[in-house]
PDB file of C-alpha atoms in Angstrom:
ATOM      1  CA  UNK A   1     247.782  99.464  27.295  1.00  0.00           C
ATOM      2  CA  UNK A   2     247.876  97.612  30.583  1.00  0.00           C
ATOM      3  CA  UNK A   3     245.895 100.373  32.313  1.00  0.00           C
ATOM      4  CA  UNK A   4     243.150 100.244  29.651  1.00  0.00           C
ATOM      5  CA  UNK A   5     243.039  96.412  29.897  1.00  0.00           C
ATOM      6  CA  UNK A   6     242.481  96.682  33.612  1.00  0.00           C
ATOM      7  CA  UNK A   7     239.720  99.272  33.116  1.00  0.00           C
ATOM      8  CA  UNK A   8     237.862  97.164  30.540  1.00  0.00           C
ATOM      9  CA  UNK A   9     238.317  93.963  32.576  1.00  0.00           C
ATOM     10  CA  UNK A  10     236.791  95.806  35.563  1.00  0.00           C
ATOM     11  CA  UNK A  11     233.749  96.588  33.374  1.00  0.00           C
ATOM     12  CA  UNK A  12     233.526  92.915  32.343  1.00  0.00           C
ATOM     13  CA  UNK A  13     233.766  91.863  35.973  1.00  0.00           C
ATOM     14  CA  UNK A  14     231.035  94.228  36.937  1.00  0.00           C
ATOM     15  CA  UNK A  15     228.869  92.829  34.136  1.00  0.00           C
ATOM     16  CA  UNK A  16     229.589  89.313  35.424  1.00  0.00           C
ATOM     17  CA  UNK A  17     228.735  90.213  38.961  1.00  0.00           C
ATOM     18  CA  UNK A  18     225.492  91.800  37.838  1.00  0.00           C
ATOM     19  CA  UNK A  19     224.623  88.731  35.768  1.00  0.00           C
ATOM     20  CA  UNK A  20     225.362  86.467  38.675  1.00  0.00           C
ATOM     21  CA  UNK A  21     222.811  88.547  40.729  1.00  0.00           C
ATOM     22  CA  UNK A  22     220.203  88.529  37.932  1.00  0.00           C
ATOM     23  CA  UNK A  23     220.606  92.305  37.603  1.00  0.00           C
ATOM     24  CA  UNK A  24     220.004  92.650  33.861  1.00  0.00           C
ATOM     25  CA  UNK A  25     219.275  96.347  33.928  1.00  0.00           C
ATOM     26  CA  UNK A  26     222.565  96.989  35.630  1.00  0.00           C
ATOM     27  CA  UNK A  27     224.424  94.902  33.046  1.00  0.00           C
ATOM     28  CA  UNK A  28     222.808  96.917  30.221  1.00  0.00           C
ATOM     29  CA  UNK A  29     224.219 100.132  31.676  1.00  0.00           C
ATOM     30  CA  UNK A  30     227.653  99.165  30.371  1.00  0.00           C
ATOM     31  CA  UNK A  31     226.384  98.825  26.787  1.00  0.00           C
ATOM     32  CA  UNK A  32     225.800 101.700  24.362  1.00  0.00           C
ATOM     33  CA  UNK A  33     222.218 102.421  23.292  1.00  0.00           C
ATOM     34  CA  UNK A  34     223.118 101.377  19.731  1.00  0.00           C
ATOM     35  CA  UNK A  35     224.673  98.030  20.693  1.00  0.00           C
ATOM     36  CA  UNK A  36     224.694  95.408  17.992  1.00  0.00           C
ATOM     37  CA  UNK A  37     226.146  91.968  17.775  1.00  0.00           C
ATOM     38  CA  UNK A  38     225.645  88.222  17.642  1.00  0.00           C
ATOM     39  CA  UNK A  39     224.036  86.184  20.402  1.00  0.00           C
ATOM     40  CA  UNK A  40     225.369  82.904  21.738  1.00  0.00           C
ATOM     41  CA  UNK A  41     221.788  81.645  22.297  1.00  0.00           C
ATOM     42  CA  UNK A  42     220.220  81.612  18.850  1.00  0.00           C
ATOM     43  CA  UNK A  43     223.342  82.731  16.962  1.00  0.00           C
ATOM     44  CA  UNK A  44     221.317  85.474  15.396  1.00  0.00           C
ATOM     45  CA  UNK A  45     222.296  89.099  14.941  1.00  0.00           C
ATOM     46  CA  UNK A  46     220.768  91.526  17.426  1.00  0.00           C
ATOM     47  CA  UNK A  47     220.353  95.313  17.410  1.00  0.00           C
ATOM     48  CA  UNK A  48     219.764  97.355  20.514  1.00  0.00           C
ATOM     49  CA  UNK A  49     219.497  96.791  24.273  1.00  0.00           C
ATOM     50  CA  UNK A  50     216.048  95.232  24.122  1.00  0.00           C
ATOM     51  CA  UNK A  51     217.284  92.428  21.905  1.00  0.00           C
ATOM     52  CA  UNK A  52     220.498  91.961  23.887  1.00  0.00           C
ATOM     53  CA  UNK A  53     218.372  91.605  27.053  1.00  0.00           C
ATOM     54  CA  UNK A  54     216.866  88.446  25.582  1.00  0.00           C
ATOM     55  CA  UNK A  55     220.347  86.740  25.647  1.00  0.00           C
ATOM     56  CA  UNK A  56     220.762  87.444  29.374  1.00  0.00           C
ATOM     57  CA  UNK A  57     217.221  86.483  30.167  1.00  0.00           C
ATOM     58  CA  UNK A  58     217.571  83.227  28.190  1.00  0.00           C
ATOM     59  CA  UNK A  59     220.500  82.050  30.339  1.00  0.00           C
ATOM     60  CA  UNK A  60     218.998  83.244  33.613  1.00  0.00           C
ATOM     61  CA  UNK A  61     215.626  81.424  32.859  1.00  0.00           C
ATOM     62  CA  UNK A  62     217.586  78.144  32.111  1.00  0.00           C
ATOM     63  CA  UNK A  63     218.636  77.688  35.695  1.00  0.00           C
ATOM     64  CA  UNK A  64     217.825  78.133  39.343  1.00  0.00           C
ATOM     65  CA  UNK A  65     221.347  79.581  39.735  1.00  0.00           C
ATOM     66  CA  UNK A  66     223.667  80.917  37.010  1.00  0.00           C
ATOM     67  CA  UNK A  67     227.275  82.126  37.106  1.00  0.00           C
ATOM     68  CA  UNK A  68     229.275  83.791  34.351  1.00  0.00           C
ATOM     69  CA  UNK A  69     232.982  84.496  34.148  1.00  0.00           C
ATOM     70  CA  UNK A  70     235.616  85.488  31.590  1.00  0.00           C
ATOM     71  CA  UNK A  71     239.119  84.212  31.195  1.00  0.00           C
ATOM     72  CA  UNK A  72     242.275  85.188  29.202  1.00  0.00           C
ATOM     73  CA  UNK A  73     241.277  88.721  28.132  1.00  0.00           C
ATOM     74  CA  UNK A  74     243.362  90.416  25.426  1.00  0.00           C
ATOM     75  CA  UNK A  75     243.021  93.958  24.111  1.00  0.00           C
ATOM     76  CA  UNK A  76     243.774  95.989  21.045  1.00  0.00           C
ATOM     77  CA  UNK A  77     243.252  99.731  20.970  1.00  0.00           C
ATOM     78  CA  UNK A  78     242.610 102.032  17.990  1.00  0.00           C
ATOM     79  CA  UNK A  79     242.272 105.583  19.397  1.00  0.00           C
ATOM     80  CA  UNK A  80     238.779 105.817  20.909  1.00  0.00           C
ATOM     81  CA  UNK A  81     237.944 102.212  19.950  1.00  0.00           C
ATOM     82  CA  UNK A  82     239.159  99.075  21.800  1.00  0.00           C
ATOM     83  CA  UNK A  83     238.596  95.426  21.088  1.00  0.00           C
ATOM     84  CA  UNK A  84     238.554  93.040  24.005  1.00  0.00           C
ATOM     85  CA  UNK A  85     238.496  89.316  23.265  1.00  0.00           C
ATOM     86  CA  UNK A  86     238.238  86.571  25.911  1.00  0.00           C
ATOM     87  CA  UNK A  87     236.911  83.168  26.702  1.00  0.00           C
ATOM     88  CA  UNK A  88     233.823  82.809  28.809  1.00  0.00           C
ATOM     89  CA  UNK A  89     231.965  80.210  30.752  1.00  0.00           C
ATOM     90  CA  UNK A  90     228.374  80.093  32.030  1.00  0.00           C
ATOM     91  CA  UNK A  91     227.430  77.518  34.687  1.00  0.00           C
ATOM     92  CA  UNK A  92     223.735  76.687  34.898  1.00  0.00           C
ATOM     93  CA  UNK A  93     222.497  74.903  38.027  1.00  0.00           C
ATOM     94  CA  UNK A  94     219.055  73.298  38.063  1.00  0.00           C
ATOM     95  CA  UNK A  95     217.754  70.579  40.321  1.00  0.00           C
ATOM     96  CA  UNK A  96     221.238  69.715  41.617  1.00  0.00           C
ATOM     97  CA  UNK A  97     222.675  69.344  38.159  1.00  0.00           C
ATOM     98  CA  UNK A  98     225.276  71.664  36.724  1.00  0.00           C
ATOM     99  CA  UNK A  99     225.714  72.370  33.027  1.00  0.00           C
ATOM    100  CA  UNK A 100     228.727  74.305  31.785  1.00  0.00           C
ATOM    101  CA  UNK A 101     228.537  76.333  28.601  1.00  0.00           C
ATOM    102  CA  UNK A 102     231.975  77.502  27.346  1.00  0.00           C
ATOM    103  CA  UNK A 103     232.497  80.080  24.678  1.00  0.00           C
ATOM    104  CA  UNK A 104     234.442  82.880  23.081  1.00  0.00           C
ATOM    105  CA  UNK A 105     233.585  86.611  23.193  1.00  0.00           C
ATOM    106  CA  UNK A 106     234.558  89.861  21.684  1.00  0.00           C
ATOM    107  CA  UNK A 107     233.443  93.286  22.957  1.00  0.00           C
ATOM    108  CA  UNK A 108     234.119  96.359  20.921  1.00  0.00           C
ATOM    109  CA  UNK A 109     234.300  99.474  23.148  1.00  0.00           C
ATOM    110  CA  UNK A 110     234.000 103.127  22.228  1.00  0.00           C
ATOM    111  CA  UNK A 111     235.318 105.871  24.432  1.00  0.00           C
ATOM    112  CA  UNK A 112     233.160 108.913  24.894  1.00  0.00           C
ATOM    113  CA  UNK A 113     235.006 111.426  27.159  1.00  0.00           C
ATOM    114  CA  UNK A 114     236.311 109.324  30.032  1.00  0.00           C
ATOM    115  CA  UNK A 115     233.713 106.589  29.707  1.00  0.00           C
ATOM    116  CA  UNK A 116     233.976 103.353  27.729  1.00  0.00           C
ATOM    117  CA  UNK A 117     230.763 101.686  26.481  1.00  0.00           C
ATOM    118  CA  UNK A 118     230.362  98.409  24.649  1.00  0.00           C
ATOM    119  CA  UNK A 119     229.081  99.071  21.133  1.00  0.00           C
ATOM    120  CA  UNK A 120     229.385  95.573  19.615  1.00  0.00           C
ATOM    121  CA  UNK A 121     229.267  92.061  21.151  1.00  0.00           C
ATOM    122  CA  UNK A 122     230.035  88.752  19.468  1.00  0.00           C
ATOM    123  CA  UNK A 123     229.563  85.714  21.576  1.00  0.00           C
ATOM    124  CA  UNK A 124     229.781  82.160  20.291  1.00  0.00           C
ATOM    125  CA  UNK A 125     229.699  78.866  22.167  1.00  0.00           C
ATOM    126  CA  UNK A 126     232.757  76.547  22.065  1.00  0.00           C
ATOM    127  CA  UNK A 127     232.166  73.056  20.821  1.00  0.00           C
TER     128      UNK A 127
END
């Protein structure tokens, strides 16, 4: 299980690195075409990569510089399905001011061959 946790955290870190470089297309490569979930921006349900893209673009448009990171990841595996839960934080910098947005996230991964793709995302802001 530790090996799988490391593999999925590596995917999450690659997503964070891409987000921090405003590389939305690269982030979306880690998600399945049929991704579904709940957005932390409007708290609405979304379906597909085009709708997920709006969440990333929302945060990136809110600041001159944005950073995203995850903390305390935990995993559960059910055969070719894995659930990764974690805490996240986005820092938005604009005009010399920094706003931190903390939250909780869950990614459901599905394995196809040797590749894991995110098929469901649930992000919510912490209060």
